[in-house]
Short mmCIF file of C-alpha atoms in Angstrom, two decimals:
data_model
loop_
_atom_site.label_atom_id
_atom_site.label_comp_id
_atom_site.label_asym_id
_atom_site.label_seq_id
_atom_site.Cartn_x
_atom_site.Cartn_y
_atom_site.Cartn_z
CA MET B 1162 7.50 28.16 11.86
CA LYS B 1163 7.29 30.97 14.40
CA VAL B 1164 10.68 30.04 15.80
CA GLN B 1165 12.35 30.34 12.39
CA ALA B 1166 10.81 33.78 11.87
CA LEU B 1167 11.86 34.92 15.34
CA THR B 1168 15.39 33.64 14.79
CA ALA B 1169 15.64 35.68 11.59
CA LEU B 1170 14.32 38.82 13.32
CA LYS B 1171 16.41 38.35 16.47
CA ALA B 1172 19.30 40.39 15.05
CA ASP B 1173 17.08 43.45 14.49
CA PHE B 1174 14.80 43.38 17.55
CA PRO B 1175 15.12 42.40 21.20
CA LEU B 1176 14.05 38.83 21.88
CA SER B 1177 11.72 39.82 24.70
CA VAL B 1178 9.72 42.07 22.33
CA LEU B 1179 9.55 39.38 19.65
CA LEU B 1180 8.34 36.80 22.16
CA GLN B 1181 5.70 39.16 23.51
CA VAL B 1182 4.36 40.02 20.03
CA SER B 1183 4.32 36.38 18.89
CA GLY B 1184 2.80 35.08 22.11
CA LEU B 1185 5.48 32.43 22.41
CA ALA B 1186 7.00 31.46 25.75
CA ARG B 1187 10.75 31.95 26.16
CA SER B 1188 11.32 28.31 27.09
CA THR B 1189 9.29 27.14 24.09
CA PHE B 1190 11.38 29.32 21.78
CA PHE B 1191 14.68 27.92 23.03
CA TYR B 1192 13.36 24.34 23.03
CA HIS B 1193 12.29 24.53 19.38
CA GLN B 1194 15.44 26.38 18.40
CA SER B 1195 17.59 23.58 19.83
CA ARG B 1196 15.41 20.96 18.09
CA LEU B 1197 15.89 22.71 14.73
CA GLN B 1198 19.67 22.70 15.13
CA ALA B 1199 19.92 19.07 16.27
CA PRO B 1200 21.06 16.49 13.70
CA ASP B 1201 18.52 14.02 12.36
CA PRO B 1202 18.89 10.75 14.32
CA GLN B 1203 17.53 8.69 11.41
CA GLU B 1204 19.74 10.16 8.70
CA ALA B 1205 21.72 6.95 8.12
CA LEU B 1206 18.50 4.93 7.96
CA LYS B 1207 16.93 7.36 5.47
CA ALA B 1208 20.02 7.13 3.28
CA THR B 1209 19.89 3.33 3.37
CA VAL B 1210 16.17 3.30 2.48
CA SER B 1211 16.79 5.64 -0.46
CA GLU B 1212 19.74 3.54 -1.61
CA ILE B 1213 17.68 0.32 -1.56
CA PHE B 1214 14.84 2.05 -3.37
CA THR B 1215 16.99 3.54 -6.13
CA THR B 1216 19.13 0.40 -6.53
CA ASN B 1217 15.98 -1.50 -7.41
CA HIS B 1218 14.84 1.15 -9.90
CA GLY B 1219 12.00 2.42 -7.72
CA ARG B 1220 10.11 -0.86 -7.87
CA TYR B 1221 10.32 -1.80 -4.20
CA GLY B 1222 7.53 -0.87 -1.83
CA HIS B 1223 7.84 -0.55 1.92
CA ARG B 1224 7.47 -4.30 2.49
CA ARG B 1225 10.38 -5.25 0.23
CA VAL B 1226 12.51 -2.37 1.52
CA HIS B 1227 11.74 -3.56 5.07
CA THR B 1228 12.87 -7.09 4.16
CA GLU B 1229 16.11 -5.75 2.67
CA LEU B 1230 16.77 -3.69 5.80
CA LEU B 1231 16.26 -6.78 7.98
CA LYS B 1232 18.80 -8.63 5.82
CA GLN B 1233 21.28 -5.79 6.40
CA GLY B 1234 20.80 -5.98 10.17
CA TRP B 1235 18.41 -3.10 10.83
CA ILE B 1236 15.63 -3.79 13.33
CA LEU B 1237 12.53 -1.68 12.73
CA ALA B 1238 8.83 -1.94 11.95
CA LYS B 1239 7.25 -1.89 8.49
CA LYS B 1240 5.34 1.28 9.30
CA THR B 1241 8.59 3.02 10.21
CA VAL B 1242 9.92 2.17 6.75
CA LEU B 1243 6.70 3.45 5.19
CA LYS B 1244 6.97 6.75 7.09
CA LEU B 1245 10.64 7.13 6.14
CA MET B 1246 9.89 6.48 2.48
CA ARG B 1247 7.17 9.14 2.56
CA ALA B 1248 9.49 11.60 4.33
CA VAL B 1249 12.31 11.05 1.85
CA GLY B 1250 9.94 11.25 -1.09
CA ASP B 1251 10.49 7.76 -2.42
CA GLY B 1252 7.27 6.53 -3.89
CA ARG B 1253 6.66 3.29 -5.68
CA LYS B 1254 5.95 3.48 -9.39
CA VAL B 1255 2.53 1.98 -9.96
CA SER B 1256 1.21 1.13 -13.38
CA HIS B 1257 -2.55 1.30 -13.63
CA CYS B 1258 -4.38 -0.93 -16.03
CA ASP B 1259 -7.64 0.43 -17.42
CA GLY B 1260 -9.17 -2.87 -18.36
#
């Protein structure tokens, strides 16, 4: 969060002043700046998870999505699929019965 603000202000103020005011180390600033610009290594996997989820009309949970990924040749844990589904925003539609 600080790094994004400092990057926006970097054009108007010297970096050394911004780092001093924010209390952020120079190396930390450049480390986080490079991490923000790096591509997401799991982008293809996230797209595949979303595709499986939407193809099945949002009825698959992380266990079924995990099984489908294994059939397609992906090797990963169930909890990884669960985390990816939460990150992408795919949530299973649950119908509650008030019996």
